[in-house]
Short mmCIF file of C-alpha atoms in Angstrom, two decimals:
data_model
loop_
_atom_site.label_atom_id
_atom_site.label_comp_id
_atom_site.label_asym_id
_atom_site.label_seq_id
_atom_site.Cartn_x
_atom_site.Cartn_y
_atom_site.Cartn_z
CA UNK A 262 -17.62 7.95 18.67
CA UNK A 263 -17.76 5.37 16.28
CA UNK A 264 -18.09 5.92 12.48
CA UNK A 265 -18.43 3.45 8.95
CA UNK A 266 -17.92 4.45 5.97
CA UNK A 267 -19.02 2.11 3.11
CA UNK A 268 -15.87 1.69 0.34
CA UNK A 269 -14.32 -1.46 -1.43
CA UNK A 270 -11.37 -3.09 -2.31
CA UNK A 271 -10.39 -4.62 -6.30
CA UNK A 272 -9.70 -8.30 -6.57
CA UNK A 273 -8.60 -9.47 -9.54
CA UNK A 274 -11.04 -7.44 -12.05
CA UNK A 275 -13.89 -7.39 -9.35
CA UNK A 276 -14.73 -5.13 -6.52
CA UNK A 277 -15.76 -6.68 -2.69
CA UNK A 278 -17.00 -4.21 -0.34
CA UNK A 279 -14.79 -3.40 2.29
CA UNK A 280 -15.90 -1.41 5.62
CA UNK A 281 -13.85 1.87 6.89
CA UNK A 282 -14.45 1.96 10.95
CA UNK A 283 -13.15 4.97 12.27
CA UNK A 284 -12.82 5.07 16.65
CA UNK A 285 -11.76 7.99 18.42
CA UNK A 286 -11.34 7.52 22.28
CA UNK A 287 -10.55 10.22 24.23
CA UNK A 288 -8.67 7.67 26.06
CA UNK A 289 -4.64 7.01 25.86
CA UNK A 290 -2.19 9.41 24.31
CA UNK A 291 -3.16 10.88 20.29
CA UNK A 292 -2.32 8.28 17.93
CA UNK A 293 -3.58 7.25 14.74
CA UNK A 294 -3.04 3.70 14.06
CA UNK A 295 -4.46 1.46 10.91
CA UNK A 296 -5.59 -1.95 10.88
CA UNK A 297 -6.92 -4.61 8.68
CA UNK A 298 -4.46 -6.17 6.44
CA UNK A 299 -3.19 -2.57 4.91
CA UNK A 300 -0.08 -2.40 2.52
CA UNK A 301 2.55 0.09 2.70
CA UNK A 302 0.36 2.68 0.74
CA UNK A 303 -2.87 2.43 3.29
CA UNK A 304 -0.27 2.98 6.11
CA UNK A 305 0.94 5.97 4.47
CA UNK A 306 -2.32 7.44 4.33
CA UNK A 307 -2.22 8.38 8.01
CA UNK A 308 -0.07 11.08 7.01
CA UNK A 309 -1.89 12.05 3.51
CA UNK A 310 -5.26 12.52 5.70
CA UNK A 311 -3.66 14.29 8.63
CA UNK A 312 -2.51 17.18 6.29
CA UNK A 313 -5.70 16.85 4.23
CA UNK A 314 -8.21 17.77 6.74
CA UNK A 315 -6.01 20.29 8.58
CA UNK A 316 -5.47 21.97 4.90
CA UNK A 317 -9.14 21.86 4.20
CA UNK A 318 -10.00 23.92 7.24
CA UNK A 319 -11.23 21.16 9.10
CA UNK A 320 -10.05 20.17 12.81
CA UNK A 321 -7.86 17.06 12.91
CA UNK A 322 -8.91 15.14 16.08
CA UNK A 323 -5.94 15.62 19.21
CA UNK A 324 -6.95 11.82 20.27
CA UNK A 325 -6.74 7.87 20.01
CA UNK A 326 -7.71 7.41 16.53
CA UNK A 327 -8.41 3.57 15.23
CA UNK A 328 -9.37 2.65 11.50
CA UNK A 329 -10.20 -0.92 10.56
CA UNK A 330 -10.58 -2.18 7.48
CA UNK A 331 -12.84 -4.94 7.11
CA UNK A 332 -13.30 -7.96 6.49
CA UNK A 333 -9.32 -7.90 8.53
CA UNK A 334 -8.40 -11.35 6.63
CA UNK A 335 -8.61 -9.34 3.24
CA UNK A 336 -5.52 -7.62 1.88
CA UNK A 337 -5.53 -3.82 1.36
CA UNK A 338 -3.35 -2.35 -1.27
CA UNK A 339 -3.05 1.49 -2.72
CA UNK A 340 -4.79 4.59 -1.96
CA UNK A 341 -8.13 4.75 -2.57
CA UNK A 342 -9.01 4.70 1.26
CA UNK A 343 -7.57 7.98 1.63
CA UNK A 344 -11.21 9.47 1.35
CA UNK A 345 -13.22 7.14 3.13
CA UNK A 346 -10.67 7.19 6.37
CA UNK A 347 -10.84 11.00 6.23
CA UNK A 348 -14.62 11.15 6.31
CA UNK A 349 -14.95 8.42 8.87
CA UNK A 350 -12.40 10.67 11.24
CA UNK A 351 -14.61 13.84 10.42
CA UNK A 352 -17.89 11.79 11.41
CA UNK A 353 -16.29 10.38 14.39
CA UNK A 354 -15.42 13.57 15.60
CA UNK A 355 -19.26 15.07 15.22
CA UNK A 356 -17.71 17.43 12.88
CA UNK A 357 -20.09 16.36 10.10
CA UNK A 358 -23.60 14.37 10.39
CA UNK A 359 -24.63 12.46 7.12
CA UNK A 360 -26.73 9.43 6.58
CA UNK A 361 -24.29 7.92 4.13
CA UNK A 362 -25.20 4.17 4.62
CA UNK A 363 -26.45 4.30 0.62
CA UNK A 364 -22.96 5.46 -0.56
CA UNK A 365 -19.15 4.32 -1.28
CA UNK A 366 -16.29 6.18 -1.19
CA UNK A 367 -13.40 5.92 -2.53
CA UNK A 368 -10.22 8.03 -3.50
CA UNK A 369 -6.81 9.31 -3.35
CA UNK A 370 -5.81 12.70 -1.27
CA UNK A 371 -3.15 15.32 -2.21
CA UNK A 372 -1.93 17.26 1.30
CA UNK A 373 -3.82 20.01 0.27
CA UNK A 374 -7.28 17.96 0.35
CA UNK A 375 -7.58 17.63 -3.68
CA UNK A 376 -8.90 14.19 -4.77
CA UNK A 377 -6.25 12.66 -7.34
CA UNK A 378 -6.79 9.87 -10.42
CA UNK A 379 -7.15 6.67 -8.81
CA UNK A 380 -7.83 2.92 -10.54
CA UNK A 381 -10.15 0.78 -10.25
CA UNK A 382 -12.76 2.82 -10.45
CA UNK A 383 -15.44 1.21 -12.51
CA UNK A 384 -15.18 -1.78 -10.89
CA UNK A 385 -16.18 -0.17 -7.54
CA UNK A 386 -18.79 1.59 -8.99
CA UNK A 387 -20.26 -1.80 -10.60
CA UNK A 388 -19.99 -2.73 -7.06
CA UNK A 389 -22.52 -0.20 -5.92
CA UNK A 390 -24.99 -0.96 -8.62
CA UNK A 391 -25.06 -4.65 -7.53
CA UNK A 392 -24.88 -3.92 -3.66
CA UNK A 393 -28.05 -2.14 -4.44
CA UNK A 394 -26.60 1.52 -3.00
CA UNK A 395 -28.00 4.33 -4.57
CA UNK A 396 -24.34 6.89 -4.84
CA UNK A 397 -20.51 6.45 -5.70
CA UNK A 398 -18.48 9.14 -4.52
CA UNK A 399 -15.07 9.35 -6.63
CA UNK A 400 -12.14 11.49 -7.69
CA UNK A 401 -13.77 14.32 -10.47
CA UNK A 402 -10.98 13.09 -12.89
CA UNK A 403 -12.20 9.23 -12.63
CA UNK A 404 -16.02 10.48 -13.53
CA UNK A 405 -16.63 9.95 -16.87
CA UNK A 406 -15.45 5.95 -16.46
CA UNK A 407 -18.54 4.77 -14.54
CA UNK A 408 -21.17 6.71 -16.50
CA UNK A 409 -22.41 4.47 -18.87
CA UNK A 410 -23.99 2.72 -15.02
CA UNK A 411 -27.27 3.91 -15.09
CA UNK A 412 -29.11 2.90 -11.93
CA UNK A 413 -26.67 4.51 -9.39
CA UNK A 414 -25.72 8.53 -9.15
CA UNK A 415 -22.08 9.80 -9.30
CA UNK A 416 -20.82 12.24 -7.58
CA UNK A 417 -17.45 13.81 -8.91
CA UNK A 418 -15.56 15.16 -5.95
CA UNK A 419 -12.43 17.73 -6.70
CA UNK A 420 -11.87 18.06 -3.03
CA UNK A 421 -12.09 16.62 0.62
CA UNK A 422 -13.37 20.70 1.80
CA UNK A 423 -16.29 20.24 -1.35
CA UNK A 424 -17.04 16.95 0.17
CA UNK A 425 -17.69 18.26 3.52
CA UNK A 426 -19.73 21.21 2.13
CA UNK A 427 -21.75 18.71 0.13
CA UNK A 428 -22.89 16.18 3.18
CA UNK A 429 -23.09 19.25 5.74
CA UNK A 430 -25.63 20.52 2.96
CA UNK A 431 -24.06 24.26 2.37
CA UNK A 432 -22.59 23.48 -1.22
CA UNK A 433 -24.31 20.30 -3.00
CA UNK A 434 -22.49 18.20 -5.71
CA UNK A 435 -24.08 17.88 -9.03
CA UNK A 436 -24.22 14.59 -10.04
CA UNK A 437 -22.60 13.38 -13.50
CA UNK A 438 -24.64 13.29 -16.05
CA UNK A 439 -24.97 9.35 -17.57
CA UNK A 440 -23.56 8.49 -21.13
CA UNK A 441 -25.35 6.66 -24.00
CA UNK A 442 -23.50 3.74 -24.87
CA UNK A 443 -23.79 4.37 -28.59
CA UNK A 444 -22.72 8.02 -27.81
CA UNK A 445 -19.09 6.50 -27.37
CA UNK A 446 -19.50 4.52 -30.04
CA UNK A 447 -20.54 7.80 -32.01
CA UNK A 448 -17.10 9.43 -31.28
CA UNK A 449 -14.79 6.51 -32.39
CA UNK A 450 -11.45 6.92 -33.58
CA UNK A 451 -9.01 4.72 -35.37
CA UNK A 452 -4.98 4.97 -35.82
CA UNK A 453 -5.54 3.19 -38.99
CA UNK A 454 -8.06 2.00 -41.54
CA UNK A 455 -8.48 -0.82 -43.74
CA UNK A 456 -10.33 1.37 -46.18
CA UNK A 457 -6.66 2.90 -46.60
CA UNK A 458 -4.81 0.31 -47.50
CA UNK A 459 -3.99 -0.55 -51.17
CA UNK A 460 -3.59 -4.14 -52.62
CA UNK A 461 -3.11 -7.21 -50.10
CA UNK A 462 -6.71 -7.85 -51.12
CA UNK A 463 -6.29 -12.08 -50.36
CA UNK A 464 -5.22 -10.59 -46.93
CA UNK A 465 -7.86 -8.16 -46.51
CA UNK A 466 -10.37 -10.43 -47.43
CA UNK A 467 -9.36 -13.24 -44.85
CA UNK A 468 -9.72 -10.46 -42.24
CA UNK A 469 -13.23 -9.44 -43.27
CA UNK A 470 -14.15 -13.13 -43.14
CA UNK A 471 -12.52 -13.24 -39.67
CA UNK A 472 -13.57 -10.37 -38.23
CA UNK A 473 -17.93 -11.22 -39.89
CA UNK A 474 -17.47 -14.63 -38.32
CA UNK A 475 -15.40 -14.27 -34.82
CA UNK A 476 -12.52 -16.60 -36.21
CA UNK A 477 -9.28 -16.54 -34.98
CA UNK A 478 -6.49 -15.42 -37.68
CA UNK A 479 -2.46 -16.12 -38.27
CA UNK A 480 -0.34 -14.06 -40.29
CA UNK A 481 2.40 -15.16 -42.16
CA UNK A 482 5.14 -13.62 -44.31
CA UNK A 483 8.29 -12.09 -44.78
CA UNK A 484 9.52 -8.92 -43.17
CA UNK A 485 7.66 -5.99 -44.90
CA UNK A 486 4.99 -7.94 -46.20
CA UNK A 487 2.61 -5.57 -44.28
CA UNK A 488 1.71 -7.81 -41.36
CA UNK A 489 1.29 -5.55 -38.65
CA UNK A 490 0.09 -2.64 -40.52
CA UNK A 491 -3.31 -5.33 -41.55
CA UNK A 492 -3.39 -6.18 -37.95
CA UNK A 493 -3.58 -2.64 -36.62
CA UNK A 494 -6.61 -1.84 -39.22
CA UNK A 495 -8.26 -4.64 -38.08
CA UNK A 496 -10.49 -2.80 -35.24
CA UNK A 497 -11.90 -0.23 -38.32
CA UNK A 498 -13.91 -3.35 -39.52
CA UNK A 499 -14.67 -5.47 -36.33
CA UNK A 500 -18.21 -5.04 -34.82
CA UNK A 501 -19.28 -2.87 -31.92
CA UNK A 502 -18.51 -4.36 -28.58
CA UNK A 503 -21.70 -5.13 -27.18
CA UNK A 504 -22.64 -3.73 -23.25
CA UNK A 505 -20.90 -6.12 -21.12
CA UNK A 506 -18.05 -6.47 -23.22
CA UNK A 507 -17.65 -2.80 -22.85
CA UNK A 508 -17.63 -3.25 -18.84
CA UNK A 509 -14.98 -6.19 -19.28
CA UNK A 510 -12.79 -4.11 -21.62
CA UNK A 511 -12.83 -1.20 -19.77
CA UNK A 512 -12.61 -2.48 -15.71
CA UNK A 513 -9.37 -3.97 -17.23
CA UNK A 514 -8.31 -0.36 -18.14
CA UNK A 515 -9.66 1.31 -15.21
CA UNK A 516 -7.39 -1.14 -12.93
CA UNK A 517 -4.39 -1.20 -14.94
#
């Protein structure tokens, strides 16, 4: 049987869909063999998903097993296709029946089936917003990145076994709960303020006018002057980032 599971590779600091197809043919001696442009890390993940699904009580398929990763002319790199290959092999083996044509997966398994931090993730869920699916599937420790998106529902998933409870409908996921923008905003912290800072006021002054009117800024002085101590109160006083800067700011972190 053939399965596809919807996930998507990061380019740059963008996400492009990218198609799991899982074959099993009952045909030719068991193998399990991965194609599509995968780095060292997808090809590893033949042996991070075998010991996965047997350790999350599931039955690991005794036949020819063939994953592409499309489109085949883009590269694949790390180990968020762990998840995504794992349910395609559990589909394709009529071991679970979901419509999941409205949802990408993505995410990194531990040999015991737990879902681990993986990057990228906010880019892949902008992904699914602008794809127009409806749910984002993703490692419970990567949650709380993607939910200032409103528009799409995400599902934190702590393990492969809760992931096949959830689509076989015995155990459902809640879905994370979105954030407020201003709610983060609410909670911010900073190493160090201007408002602490005694004399420099020339200094402190160019800053404000810098920071009010978007202007780049040079310090200058000797060793001790107090330099970088200026510079690193200098995000106490700057504005709020407004919504897309947020997303810019923050797929940078997710990836990195």
């Amino acid at each position: 049987m053939l399965a596809k599971v919807n996930s998507s590779a990061v380019v740059g600091l963008d996400a492009v869909p990218v198609e799991v197809e899982v074959d099993i043919s009952q045909r030719g001696l068991p193998s399990f063999t991965i194609v599509g442009l995968p780095d060292k890390a997808v090809q590893e993940a033949r042996e991070r998903v075998r010991s996965a699904i047997l350790n999350s009580k599931a039955k690991f398929p005794d036949h020819r097993i063939t994953v592409n990763l499309a489109p085949a002319d883009l590269p694949k790199e790390g180990p968020s296709y762990d998840l995504p290959i794992a349910l395609g092999i559990l589909i394709a083996d009529e071991q679970i029946e979901a419509d999941i044509t409205d949802s990408i997966f993505m995410g990194e398994l531990s040999l015991d089936g737990r879902l681990r931090h993986t990057n990228g993730v906010l880019p892949q869920a902008l992904l699914t917003k602008e794809k127009k699916l409806k749910r984002i599937f993703l490692p419970s420790s990567n949650a709380k990145e993607a939910t200032i998106l409103k528009g799409i529902k995400i599902y934190p998933v702590s393990t492969l076994l809760e992931l096949f409870h959830h689509l076989k409908g015995n155990k459902l996921i809640d879905p994370q709960k979105h954030v407020n923008l201003k709610d983060h905003f609410a909670q911010e912290e900073f190493e160090l303020d201007m408002s602490e800072i005694r004399g420099q006021e020339g200094a402190k002054r160019a800053l404000e006018i810098a920071a009010a009117g978007n202007h780049n800024i040079l310090l200058k002085g000797p060793p001790g002057a107090g330099k970088t101590l200026l510079a690193r109160t200098l995000p106490s006083i700057l504005p709020n980032l407004t919504f897309n800067e947020v997303l810019e700011v923050t797929k940078i972190y997710s990836i990195s």
